[in-house]
mmCIF file of C-alpha atoms in Angstrom:
data_model
loop_
_atom_site.group_PDB
_atom_site.id
_atom_site.type_symbol
_atom_site.label_atom_id
_atom_site.label_comp_id
_atom_site.label_asym_id
_atom_site.label_seq_id
_atom_site.Cartn_x
_atom_site.Cartn_y
_atom_site.Cartn_z
ATOM 1 C CA MET W 1309 22.561 -7.201 -8.314
ATOM 2 C CA GLU W 1310 20.831 -8.364 -5.155
ATOM 3 C CA ILE W 1311 20.021 -12.083 -5.084
ATOM 4 C CA GLU W 1312 18.239 -13.214 -1.939
ATOM 5 C CA ARG W 1313 15.706 -15.611 -0.517
ATOM 6 C CA LYS W 1314 13.393 -14.789 2.377
ATOM 7 C CA PHE W 1315 11.773 -17.169 4.861
ATOM 8 C CA LEU W 1316 8.961 -16.776 7.391
ATOM 9 C CA THR W 1317 10.588 -17.909 10.634
ATOM 10 C CA LYS W 1318 8.446 -19.030 13.582
ATOM 11 C CA GLU W 1319 11.085 -19.904 16.172
ATOM 12 C CA ILE W 1320 14.842 -20.071 16.523
ATOM 13 C CA PRO W 1321 16.394 -23.152 18.184
ATOM 14 C CA PHE W 1322 19.333 -21.237 19.724
ATOM 15 C CA ALA W 1323 20.116 -17.979 21.558
ATOM 16 C CA ILE W 1324 19.880 -15.361 18.808
ATOM 17 C CA THR W 1325 21.293 -12.662 21.102
ATOM 18 C CA ALA W 1326 24.692 -14.400 20.928
ATOM 19 C CA TYR W 1327 25.098 -12.988 17.390
ATOM 20 C CA PRO W 1328 25.874 -9.462 16.143
ATOM 21 C CA CYS W 1329 22.800 -7.232 15.966
ATOM 22 C CA LEU W 1330 21.915 -4.205 13.854
ATOM 23 C CA GLN W 1331 19.105 -1.842 14.890
ATOM 24 C CA ILE W 1332 17.424 -0.876 11.603
ATOM 25 C CA VAL W 1333 14.873 1.779 10.697
ATOM 26 C CA GLN W 1334 13.936 2.059 7.051
ATOM 27 C CA ALA W 1335 11.435 4.245 5.294
ATOM 28 C CA TYR W 1336 10.405 4.814 1.703
ATOM 29 C CA LEU W 1337 10.634 7.933 -0.437
ATOM 30 C CA SER W 1338 9.008 6.074 -3.338
ATOM 31 C CA PHE W 1339 7.433 2.660 -3.847
ATOM 32 C CA SER W 1340 7.641 2.653 -7.651
ATOM 33 C CA PRO W 1341 10.523 2.718 -8.216
ATOM 34 C CA THR W 1342 11.610 1.582 -4.764
ATOM 35 C CA ILE W 1343 13.698 4.310 -3.135
ATOM 36 C CA ARG W 1344 14.489 3.631 0.504
ATOM 37 C CA ILE W 1345 16.466 5.301 3.262
ATOM 38 C CA ARG W 1346 17.841 3.192 6.077
ATOM 39 C CA GLN W 1347 19.518 3.774 9.395
ATOM 40 C CA SER W 1348 21.517 0.727 10.450
ATOM 41 C CA ASN W 1349 23.076 1.477 13.842
ATOM 42 C CA GLU W 1350 25.149 4.589 13.024
ATOM 43 C CA ASP W 1351 25.162 4.131 9.224
ATOM 44 C CA TYR W 1352 22.730 5.925 6.895
ATOM 45 C CA ILE W 1353 22.066 4.631 3.382
ATOM 46 C CA LEU W 1354 19.945 5.587 0.364
ATOM 47 C CA THR W 1355 18.946 2.561 -1.730
ATOM 48 C CA VAL W 1356 17.287 2.353 -5.144
ATOM 49 C CA LYS W 1357 15.941 -1.092 -6.057
ATOM 50 C CA GLY W 1358 14.771 -2.507 -9.365
ATOM 51 C CA LYS W 1359 11.832 -4.835 -9.914
ATOM 52 C CA GLY W 1360 11.967 -8.529 -9.150
ATOM 53 C CA HIS W 1361 11.712 -11.099 -6.385
ATOM 54 C CA LEU W 1362 14.677 -13.463 -6.225
ATOM 55 C CA ALA W 1363 17.094 -11.180 -8.119
ATOM 56 C CA ARG W 1364 16.983 -7.458 -8.817
ATOM 57 C CA GLU W 1365 19.218 -4.486 -9.387
ATOM 58 C CA GLU W 1366 20.181 -2.534 -6.278
ATOM 59 C CA PHE W 1367 22.163 0.677 -5.940
ATOM 60 C CA GLU W 1368 23.282 2.107 -2.575
ATOM 61 C CA LEU W 1369 24.751 5.448 -1.538
ATOM 62 C CA PRO W 1370 25.927 6.477 1.936
ATOM 63 C CA LEU W 1371 24.114 9.433 3.519
ATOM 64 C CA ARG W 1372 25.078 11.877 6.214
ATOM 65 C CA LYS W 1373 22.840 11.709 9.301
ATOM 66 C CA GLU W 1374 21.535 15.226 8.577
ATOM 67 C CA ASP W 1375 20.513 14.253 5.022
ATOM 68 C CA TYR W 1376 18.824 11.083 6.303
ATOM 69 C CA GLU W 1377 16.834 13.129 8.843
ATOM 70 C CA ARG W 1378 15.712 15.629 6.179
ATOM 71 C CA LEU W 1379 14.717 12.870 3.771
ATOM 72 C CA PHE W 1380 12.905 10.979 6.543
ATOM 73 C CA LEU W 1381 10.396 13.857 6.711
ATOM 74 C CA LYS W 1382 9.442 13.133 3.081
ATOM 75 C CA THR W 1383 8.825 9.399 3.423
ATOM 76 C CA GLU W 1384 5.581 7.538 2.696
ATOM 77 C CA GLY W 1385 4.015 4.633 4.560
ATOM 78 C CA THR W 1386 5.035 3.476 8.026
ATOM 79 C CA PRO W 1387 8.752 3.130 8.800
ATOM 80 C CA VAL W 1388 9.855 -0.497 9.186
ATOM 81 C CA ARG W 1389 11.739 -1.061 12.454
ATOM 82 C CA LYS W 1390 13.611 -4.258 13.206
ATOM 83 C CA LYS W 1391 16.546 -5.878 14.918
ATOM 84 C CA ARG W 1392 18.701 -7.831 12.470
ATOM 85 C CA TYR W 1393 20.870 -10.635 13.818
ATOM 86 C CA LEU W 1394 23.716 -11.886 11.619
ATOM 87 C CA VAL W 1395 24.090 -15.669 11.888
ATOM 88 C CA PRO W 1396 26.945 -17.300 9.943
ATOM 89 C CA LEU W 1397 26.078 -20.262 7.726
ATOM 90 C CA GLU W 1398 28.167 -22.846 5.883
ATOM 91 C CA GLY W 1399 29.754 -21.753 2.637
ATOM 92 C CA GLY W 1400 30.445 -18.219 3.817
ATOM 93 C CA LEU W 1401 26.761 -17.245 3.752
ATOM 94 C CA THR W 1402 24.978 -15.237 6.433
ATOM 95 C CA ALA W 1403 21.427 -15.626 7.704
ATOM 96 C CA GLU W 1404 19.938 -12.196 8.432
ATOM 97 C CA VAL W 1405 17.288 -12.869 11.066
ATOM 98 C CA ASP W 1406 14.907 -9.896 11.343
ATOM 99 C CA LEU W 1407 12.769 -9.445 14.465
ATOM 100 C CA TYR W 1408 10.306 -6.698 13.591
ATOM 101 C CA GLU W 1409 9.196 -4.065 16.066
ATOM 102 C CA GLY W 1410 6.363 -1.552 16.433
ATOM 103 C CA GLU W 1411 3.244 -2.409 14.416
ATOM 104 C CA LEU W 1412 5.025 -5.484 13.044
ATOM 105 C CA THR W 1413 5.977 -6.977 16.440
ATOM 106 C CA GLY W 1414 5.719 -10.755 16.262
ATOM 107 C CA LEU W 1415 6.895 -11.012 12.659
ATOM 108 C CA MET W 1416 10.240 -12.741 12.148
ATOM 109 C CA THR W 1417 11.925 -13.403 8.815
ATOM 110 C CA THR W 1418 15.265 -14.809 7.732
ATOM 111 C CA GLU W 1419 17.000 -13.664 4.551
ATOM 112 C CA VAL W 1420 20.106 -14.973 2.841
ATOM 113 C CA GLU W 1421 21.938 -13.120 0.064
ATOM 114 C CA PHE W 1422 23.703 -15.183 -2.591
ATOM 115 C CA PRO W 1423 26.552 -14.585 -5.029
ATOM 116 C CA SER W 1424 24.595 -16.115 -7.950
ATOM 117 C CA LEU W 1425 21.154 -17.297 -9.019
ATOM 118 C CA GLU W 1426 22.488 -20.855 -9.125
ATOM 119 C CA ALA W 1427 23.584 -20.617 -5.483
ATOM 120 C CA ALA W 1428 20.194 -19.212 -4.467
ATOM 121 C CA GLU W 1429 18.235 -21.877 -6.319
ATOM 122 C CA SER W 1430 20.333 -24.768 -4.996
ATOM 123 C CA PHE W 1431 20.360 -23.546 -1.377
ATOM 124 C CA VAL W 1432 18.782 -25.973 1.096
ATOM 125 C CA ALA W 1433 17.540 -23.959 4.059
ATOM 126 C CA PRO W 1434 17.750 -25.317 7.599
ATOM 127 C CA ALA W 1435 14.326 -26.381 8.904
ATOM 128 C CA TRP W 1436 14.211 -23.514 11.429
ATOM 129 C CA PHE W 1437 14.171 -20.946 8.581
ATOM 130 C CA GLY W 1438 10.509 -21.779 7.963
ATOM 131 C CA LYS W 1439 8.428 -21.289 4.824
ATOM 132 C CA ASP W 1440 10.083 -19.716 1.775
ATOM 133 C CA VAL W 1441 8.250 -16.436 1.077
ATOM 134 C CA SER W 1442 10.726 -15.062 -1.472
ATOM 135 C CA GLU W 1443 7.999 -14.747 -4.118
ATOM 136 C CA ASN W 1444 5.285 -13.486 -1.735
ATOM 137 C CA LYS W 1445 4.932 -9.709 -2.130
ATOM 138 C CA ALA W 1446 3.200 -9.399 1.271
ATOM 139 C CA TYR W 1447 6.542 -10.055 3.018
ATOM 140 C CA LYS W 1448 8.540 -7.462 1.098
ATOM 141 C CA ASN W 1449 9.457 -4.528 3.302
ATOM 142 C CA THR W 1450 7.669 -2.158 0.903
ATOM 143 C CA SER W 1451 4.411 -4.055 1.493
ATOM 144 C CA LEU W 1452 5.022 -4.174 5.243
ATOM 145 C CA SER W 1453 5.466 -0.396 5.215
ATOM 146 C CA LEU W 1454 2.285 0.179 3.204
ATOM 147 C CA TYR W 1455 -0.069 -2.525 4.504
ATOM 148 C CA GLY W 1456 1.347 -3.756 7.815
ATOM 149 C CA MET W 1457 1.320 -7.322 9.076
ATOM 150 C CA PRO W 1458 0.464 -9.917 6.387
ATOM 151 C CA LYS W 1459 -2.405 -12.338 6.910
ATOM 152 C CA GLU W 1460 -1.279 -15.687 8.310
ATOM 153 C CA GLU W 1461 -0.108 -18.200 5.715
#
């Protein structure tokens, strides 16, 4: 089960490059159901996601680079490219700050994954996180892949 909240971040009040960074490319084999392949640095992953916003089923399998490259040829939409910075938070949580690249340059979001729905619902985000867009489909990576940059909020 994946339980996460997503925020539309406008600016970060510290040097983000001081934190670990993942270079991510993800593309979609299917949008319904959501079947995604992702390269995260040197790791390759196939993910199947269920329906939902705040909480949904998620299943991941590692891929070999060769399998990822073959599957990539069968993807739909535009691949989503981003740098993900991992910023530790209180309570053992991590803020995943995504700086999008390519057609989505200028978009920045922050996601936090939670161990329970209660933890997600009671979480008080720092002001710099920005507006909570967890329920806004336009900011889901599937929508970004299909439709590009969302209209300004």
